[in-house]
XYZ file of C-alpha atoms in Angstrom:
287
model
C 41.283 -69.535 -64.790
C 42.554 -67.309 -62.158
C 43.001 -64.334 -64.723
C 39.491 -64.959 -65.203
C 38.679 -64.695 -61.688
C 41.203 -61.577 -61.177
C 39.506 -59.980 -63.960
C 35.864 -60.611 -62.745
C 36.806 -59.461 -59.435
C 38.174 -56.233 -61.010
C 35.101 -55.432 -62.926
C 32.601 -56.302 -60.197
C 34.258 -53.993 -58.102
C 35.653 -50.836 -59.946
C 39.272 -51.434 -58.464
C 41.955 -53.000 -60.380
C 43.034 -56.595 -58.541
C 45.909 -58.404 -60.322
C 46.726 -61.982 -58.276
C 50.183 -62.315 -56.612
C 49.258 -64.987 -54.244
C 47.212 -67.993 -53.972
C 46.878 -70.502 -51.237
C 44.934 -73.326 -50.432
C 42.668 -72.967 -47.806
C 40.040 -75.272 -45.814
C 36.982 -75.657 -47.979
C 34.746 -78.085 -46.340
C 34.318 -81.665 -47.968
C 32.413 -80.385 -50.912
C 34.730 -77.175 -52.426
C 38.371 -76.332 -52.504
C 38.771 -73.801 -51.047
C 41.527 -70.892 -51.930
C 43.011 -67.304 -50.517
C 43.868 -65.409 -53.112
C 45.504 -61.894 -52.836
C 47.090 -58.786 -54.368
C 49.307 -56.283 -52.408
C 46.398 -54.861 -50.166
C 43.806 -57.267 -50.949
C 42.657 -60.983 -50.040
C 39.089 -62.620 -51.727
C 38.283 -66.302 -50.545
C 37.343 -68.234 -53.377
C 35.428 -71.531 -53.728
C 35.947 -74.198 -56.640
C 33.986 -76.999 -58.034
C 33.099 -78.550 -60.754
C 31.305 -76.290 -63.597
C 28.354 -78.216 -63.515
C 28.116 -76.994 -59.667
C 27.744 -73.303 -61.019
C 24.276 -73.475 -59.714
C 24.858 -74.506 -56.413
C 27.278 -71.333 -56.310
C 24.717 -68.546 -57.308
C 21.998 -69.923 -55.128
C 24.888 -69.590 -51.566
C 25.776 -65.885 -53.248
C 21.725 -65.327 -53.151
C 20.952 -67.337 -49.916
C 24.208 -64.982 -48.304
C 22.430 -61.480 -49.921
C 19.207 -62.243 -48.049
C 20.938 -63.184 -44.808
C 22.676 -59.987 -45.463
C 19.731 -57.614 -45.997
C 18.147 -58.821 -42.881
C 21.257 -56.434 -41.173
C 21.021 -58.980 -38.008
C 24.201 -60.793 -38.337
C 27.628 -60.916 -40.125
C 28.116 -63.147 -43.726
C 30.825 -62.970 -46.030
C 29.282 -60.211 -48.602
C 29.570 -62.637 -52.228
C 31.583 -60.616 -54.357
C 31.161 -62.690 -57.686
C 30.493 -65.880 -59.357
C 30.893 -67.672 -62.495
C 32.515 -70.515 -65.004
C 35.654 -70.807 -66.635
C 36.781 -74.043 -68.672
C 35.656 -77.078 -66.321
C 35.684 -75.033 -62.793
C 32.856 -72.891 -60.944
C 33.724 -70.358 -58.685
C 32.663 -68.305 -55.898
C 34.376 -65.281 -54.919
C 33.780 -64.056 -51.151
C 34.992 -61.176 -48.652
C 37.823 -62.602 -46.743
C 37.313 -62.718 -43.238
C 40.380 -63.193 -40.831
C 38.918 -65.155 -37.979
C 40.537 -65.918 -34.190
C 39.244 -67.064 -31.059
C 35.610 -66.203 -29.711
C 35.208 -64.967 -26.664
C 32.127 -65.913 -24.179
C 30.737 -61.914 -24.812
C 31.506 -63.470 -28.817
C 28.875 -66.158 -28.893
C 26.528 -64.437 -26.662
C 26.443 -61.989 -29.281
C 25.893 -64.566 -31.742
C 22.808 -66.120 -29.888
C 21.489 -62.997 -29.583
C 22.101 -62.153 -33.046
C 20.493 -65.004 -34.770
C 17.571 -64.767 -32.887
C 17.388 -61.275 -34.043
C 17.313 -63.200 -37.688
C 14.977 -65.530 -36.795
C 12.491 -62.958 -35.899
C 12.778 -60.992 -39.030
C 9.412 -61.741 -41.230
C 10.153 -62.674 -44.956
C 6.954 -64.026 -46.338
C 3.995 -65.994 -44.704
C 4.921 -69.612 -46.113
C 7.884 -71.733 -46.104
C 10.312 -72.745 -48.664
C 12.582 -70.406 -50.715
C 12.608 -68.287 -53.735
C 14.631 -71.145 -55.068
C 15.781 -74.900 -54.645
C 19.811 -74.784 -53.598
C 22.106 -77.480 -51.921
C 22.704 -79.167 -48.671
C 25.963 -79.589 -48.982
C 26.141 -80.554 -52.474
C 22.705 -82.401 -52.366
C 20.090 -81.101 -53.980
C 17.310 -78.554 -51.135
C 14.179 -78.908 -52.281
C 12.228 -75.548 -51.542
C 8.837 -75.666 -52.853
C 7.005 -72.986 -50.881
C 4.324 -74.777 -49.209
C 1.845 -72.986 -46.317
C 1.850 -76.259 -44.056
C 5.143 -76.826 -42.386
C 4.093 -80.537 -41.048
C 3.496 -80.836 -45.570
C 7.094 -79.219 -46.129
C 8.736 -81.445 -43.815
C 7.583 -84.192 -44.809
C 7.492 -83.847 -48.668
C 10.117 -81.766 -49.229
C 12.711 -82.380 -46.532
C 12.541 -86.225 -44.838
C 10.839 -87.591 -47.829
C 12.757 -86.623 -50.279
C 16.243 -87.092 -48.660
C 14.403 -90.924 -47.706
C 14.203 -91.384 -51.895
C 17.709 -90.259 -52.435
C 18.670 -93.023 -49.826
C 17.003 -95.137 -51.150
C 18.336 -95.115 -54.434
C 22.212 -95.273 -52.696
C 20.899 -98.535 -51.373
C 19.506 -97.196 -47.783
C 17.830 -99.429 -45.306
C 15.485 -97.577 -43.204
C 12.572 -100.299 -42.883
C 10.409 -97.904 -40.291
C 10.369 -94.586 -43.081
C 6.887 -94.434 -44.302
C 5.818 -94.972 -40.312
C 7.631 -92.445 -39.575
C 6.413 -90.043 -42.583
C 2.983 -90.553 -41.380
C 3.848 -90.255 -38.360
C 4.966 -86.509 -38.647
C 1.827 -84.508 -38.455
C 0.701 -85.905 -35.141
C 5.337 -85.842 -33.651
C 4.044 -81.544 -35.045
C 0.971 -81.179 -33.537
C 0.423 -77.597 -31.695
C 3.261 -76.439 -32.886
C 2.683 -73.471 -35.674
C 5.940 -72.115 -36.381
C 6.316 -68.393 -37.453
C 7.779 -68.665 -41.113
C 11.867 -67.486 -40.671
C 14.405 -67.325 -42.464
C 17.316 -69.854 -41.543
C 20.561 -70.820 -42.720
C 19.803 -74.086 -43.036
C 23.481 -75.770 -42.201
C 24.286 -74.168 -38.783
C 26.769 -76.675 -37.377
C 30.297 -75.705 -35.381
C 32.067 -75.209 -38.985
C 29.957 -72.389 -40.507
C 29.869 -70.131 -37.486
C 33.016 -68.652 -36.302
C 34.019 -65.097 -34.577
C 36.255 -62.318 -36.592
C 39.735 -61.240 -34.789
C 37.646 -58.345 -34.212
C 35.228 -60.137 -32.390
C 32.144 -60.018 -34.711
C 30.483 -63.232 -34.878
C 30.194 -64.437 -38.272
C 28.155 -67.355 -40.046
C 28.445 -68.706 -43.636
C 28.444 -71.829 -46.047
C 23.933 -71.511 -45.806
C 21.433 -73.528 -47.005
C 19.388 -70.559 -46.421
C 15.528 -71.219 -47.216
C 12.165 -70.075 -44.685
C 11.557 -72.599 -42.168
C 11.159 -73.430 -38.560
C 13.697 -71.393 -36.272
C 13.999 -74.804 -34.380
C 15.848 -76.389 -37.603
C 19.183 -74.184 -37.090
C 18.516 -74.442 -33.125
C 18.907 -77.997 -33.222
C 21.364 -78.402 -36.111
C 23.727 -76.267 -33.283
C 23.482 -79.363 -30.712
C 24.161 -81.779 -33.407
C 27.867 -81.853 -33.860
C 29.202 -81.145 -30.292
C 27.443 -78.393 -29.861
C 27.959 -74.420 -29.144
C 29.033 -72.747 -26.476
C 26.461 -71.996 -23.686
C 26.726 -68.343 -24.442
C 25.545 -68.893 -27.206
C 22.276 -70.932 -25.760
C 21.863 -67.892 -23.132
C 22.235 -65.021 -25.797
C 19.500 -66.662 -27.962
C 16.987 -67.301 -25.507
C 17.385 -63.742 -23.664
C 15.718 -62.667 -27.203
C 13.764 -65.224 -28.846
C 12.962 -68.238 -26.252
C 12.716 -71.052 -27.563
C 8.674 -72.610 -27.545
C 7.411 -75.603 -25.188
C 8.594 -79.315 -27.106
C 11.937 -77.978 -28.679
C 13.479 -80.618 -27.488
C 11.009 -83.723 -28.599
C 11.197 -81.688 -32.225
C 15.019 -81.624 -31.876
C 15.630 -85.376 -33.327
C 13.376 -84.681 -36.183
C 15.098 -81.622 -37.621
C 18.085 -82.994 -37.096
C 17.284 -86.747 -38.845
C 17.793 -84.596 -41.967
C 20.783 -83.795 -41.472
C 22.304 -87.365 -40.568
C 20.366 -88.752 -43.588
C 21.817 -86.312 -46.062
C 25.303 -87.374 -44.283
C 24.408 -91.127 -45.285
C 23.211 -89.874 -49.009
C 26.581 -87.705 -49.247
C 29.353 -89.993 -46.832
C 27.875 -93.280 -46.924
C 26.439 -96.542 -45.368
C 28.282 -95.373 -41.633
C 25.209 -92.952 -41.132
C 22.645 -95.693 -41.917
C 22.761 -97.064 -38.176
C 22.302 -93.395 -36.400
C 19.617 -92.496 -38.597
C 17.696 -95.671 -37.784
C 18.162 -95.044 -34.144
C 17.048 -91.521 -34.626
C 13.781 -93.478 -36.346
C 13.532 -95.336 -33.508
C 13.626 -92.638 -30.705
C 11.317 -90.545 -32.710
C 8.235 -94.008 -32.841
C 8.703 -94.150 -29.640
């Protein structure tokens, strides 16, 4: 397999690479995750199951239109492919260190700079990808109350459901939507979809840097609120963001909505010790 990849790597770029060392690397709870390197070069590369292969070309494609915006740093995708009972995902290595408060200011400012960059008039995506490993639904759809609810809450709500989820208030809450987005018309952006503490990080040169997407066209708010879900960024971050793009009147009654999909996909991928936040989250959201 990692002839293959050496070879593939070779070819996609014009320059000979012959392995000398692998390592394992963090790769999240859903890849492994490797380093692999010749004398002058180092690719990270991601491995999962072959039947995964898909979920692999649609982060190299979500990462290339993150990348043509020219607003903020990715990893540039270098290849992709299958060999025996493995898919893989070949990425630029980036050596990362410590941000600085100048670092995430940046970063703010940066993905606003993202956020304001006009794709298409609709949301959704050019194609369905993962949430982790679960399946992103990414119909385009002109409503974004509609895609919410259909295509986001609902569906992750049926995938629960199946894995034995309680959540007695979810069709309230479902028809409940419209009216929780009322007067609020979101500009169509493109997001990356996943934007907690472990997919943003700052080079050793000091670029800030985001990867692992979920990248489809949404509401800005989505990867806003996804920040403030896990602990949290730094409040340079917060400041850098808003001296571009402030953020509109209600973000934070919005806030739990965007990010109940999030803590139901946890449930649907971790398990039953999600079930109790996302109810609450149901809860706060009924009023």
């Amino acid at each position: 397999m990692w002839n293959h990849i050496a070879a593939q790597i070779s070819q996609v770029t014009g320059k000979q690479f012959a392995s000398s060392d692998r390592r394992s690397v963090g790769g999240g709870c859903i890849n492994q995750g490797y380093a692999l390197s010749d004398s002058d070069r180092t690719y990270f590369v991601k491995l999962n199951q072959a039947s995964e292969l898909a979920m692999f070309e649609a982060e190299a494609a979500g990462l290339q239109q993150l990348q043509r915006t020219g607003t903020i740093r990715v990893p540039t995708p270098i290849c992709y492919g299958a060999v025996g009972e493995s898919a893989y995902l070949v990425l630029e290595w980036l050596q990362l260190g410590r941000g600085t408060s100048a670092a995430w200011e940046a970063m703010g400012q940066q993905l606003a700079a993202l956020h304001q960059t006009k794709i298409v008039d609709t949301f959704g995506w050019e194609r369905h990808n993962t949430i982790g490993s679960t399946p992103q639904i990414n119909t385009w759809t002109t409503n974004w109350a509609e895609f919410w609810v259909k295509h986001r809450l609902g569906y992750q709500f049926q995938l629960a459901q199946r894995r034995g989820g309680h959540f007695p208030k979810q069709d309230q809450l479902l028809t409940l939507i419209p009216d929780l987005l009322a007067g609020h018309t979101p500009q169509p952006s493109l997001v990356h979809g996943d934007l907690w503490s472990g997919n943003a990080a700052v080079t050793q040169a000091g670029e800030p840097v985001i990867f692992d997407p979920a990248t489809y066209v949404g509401d800005r708010e989505v990867d806003l609120a996804m920040t403030e879900l896990f602990g949290g960024f730094p409040a340079a971050f917060y400041h850098g963001y808003n001296q571009v793009f402030p953020l509109d009147e209600g973000y934070q009654q919005r806030k739990p909505l965007y990010n109940l999909y999030h803590v139901l996909n946890h449930f649907n991928l971790f398990g039953s010790s999600y079930e109790s936040q996302a109810n609450r989250m149901i809860m706060q959201l009924l009023g």
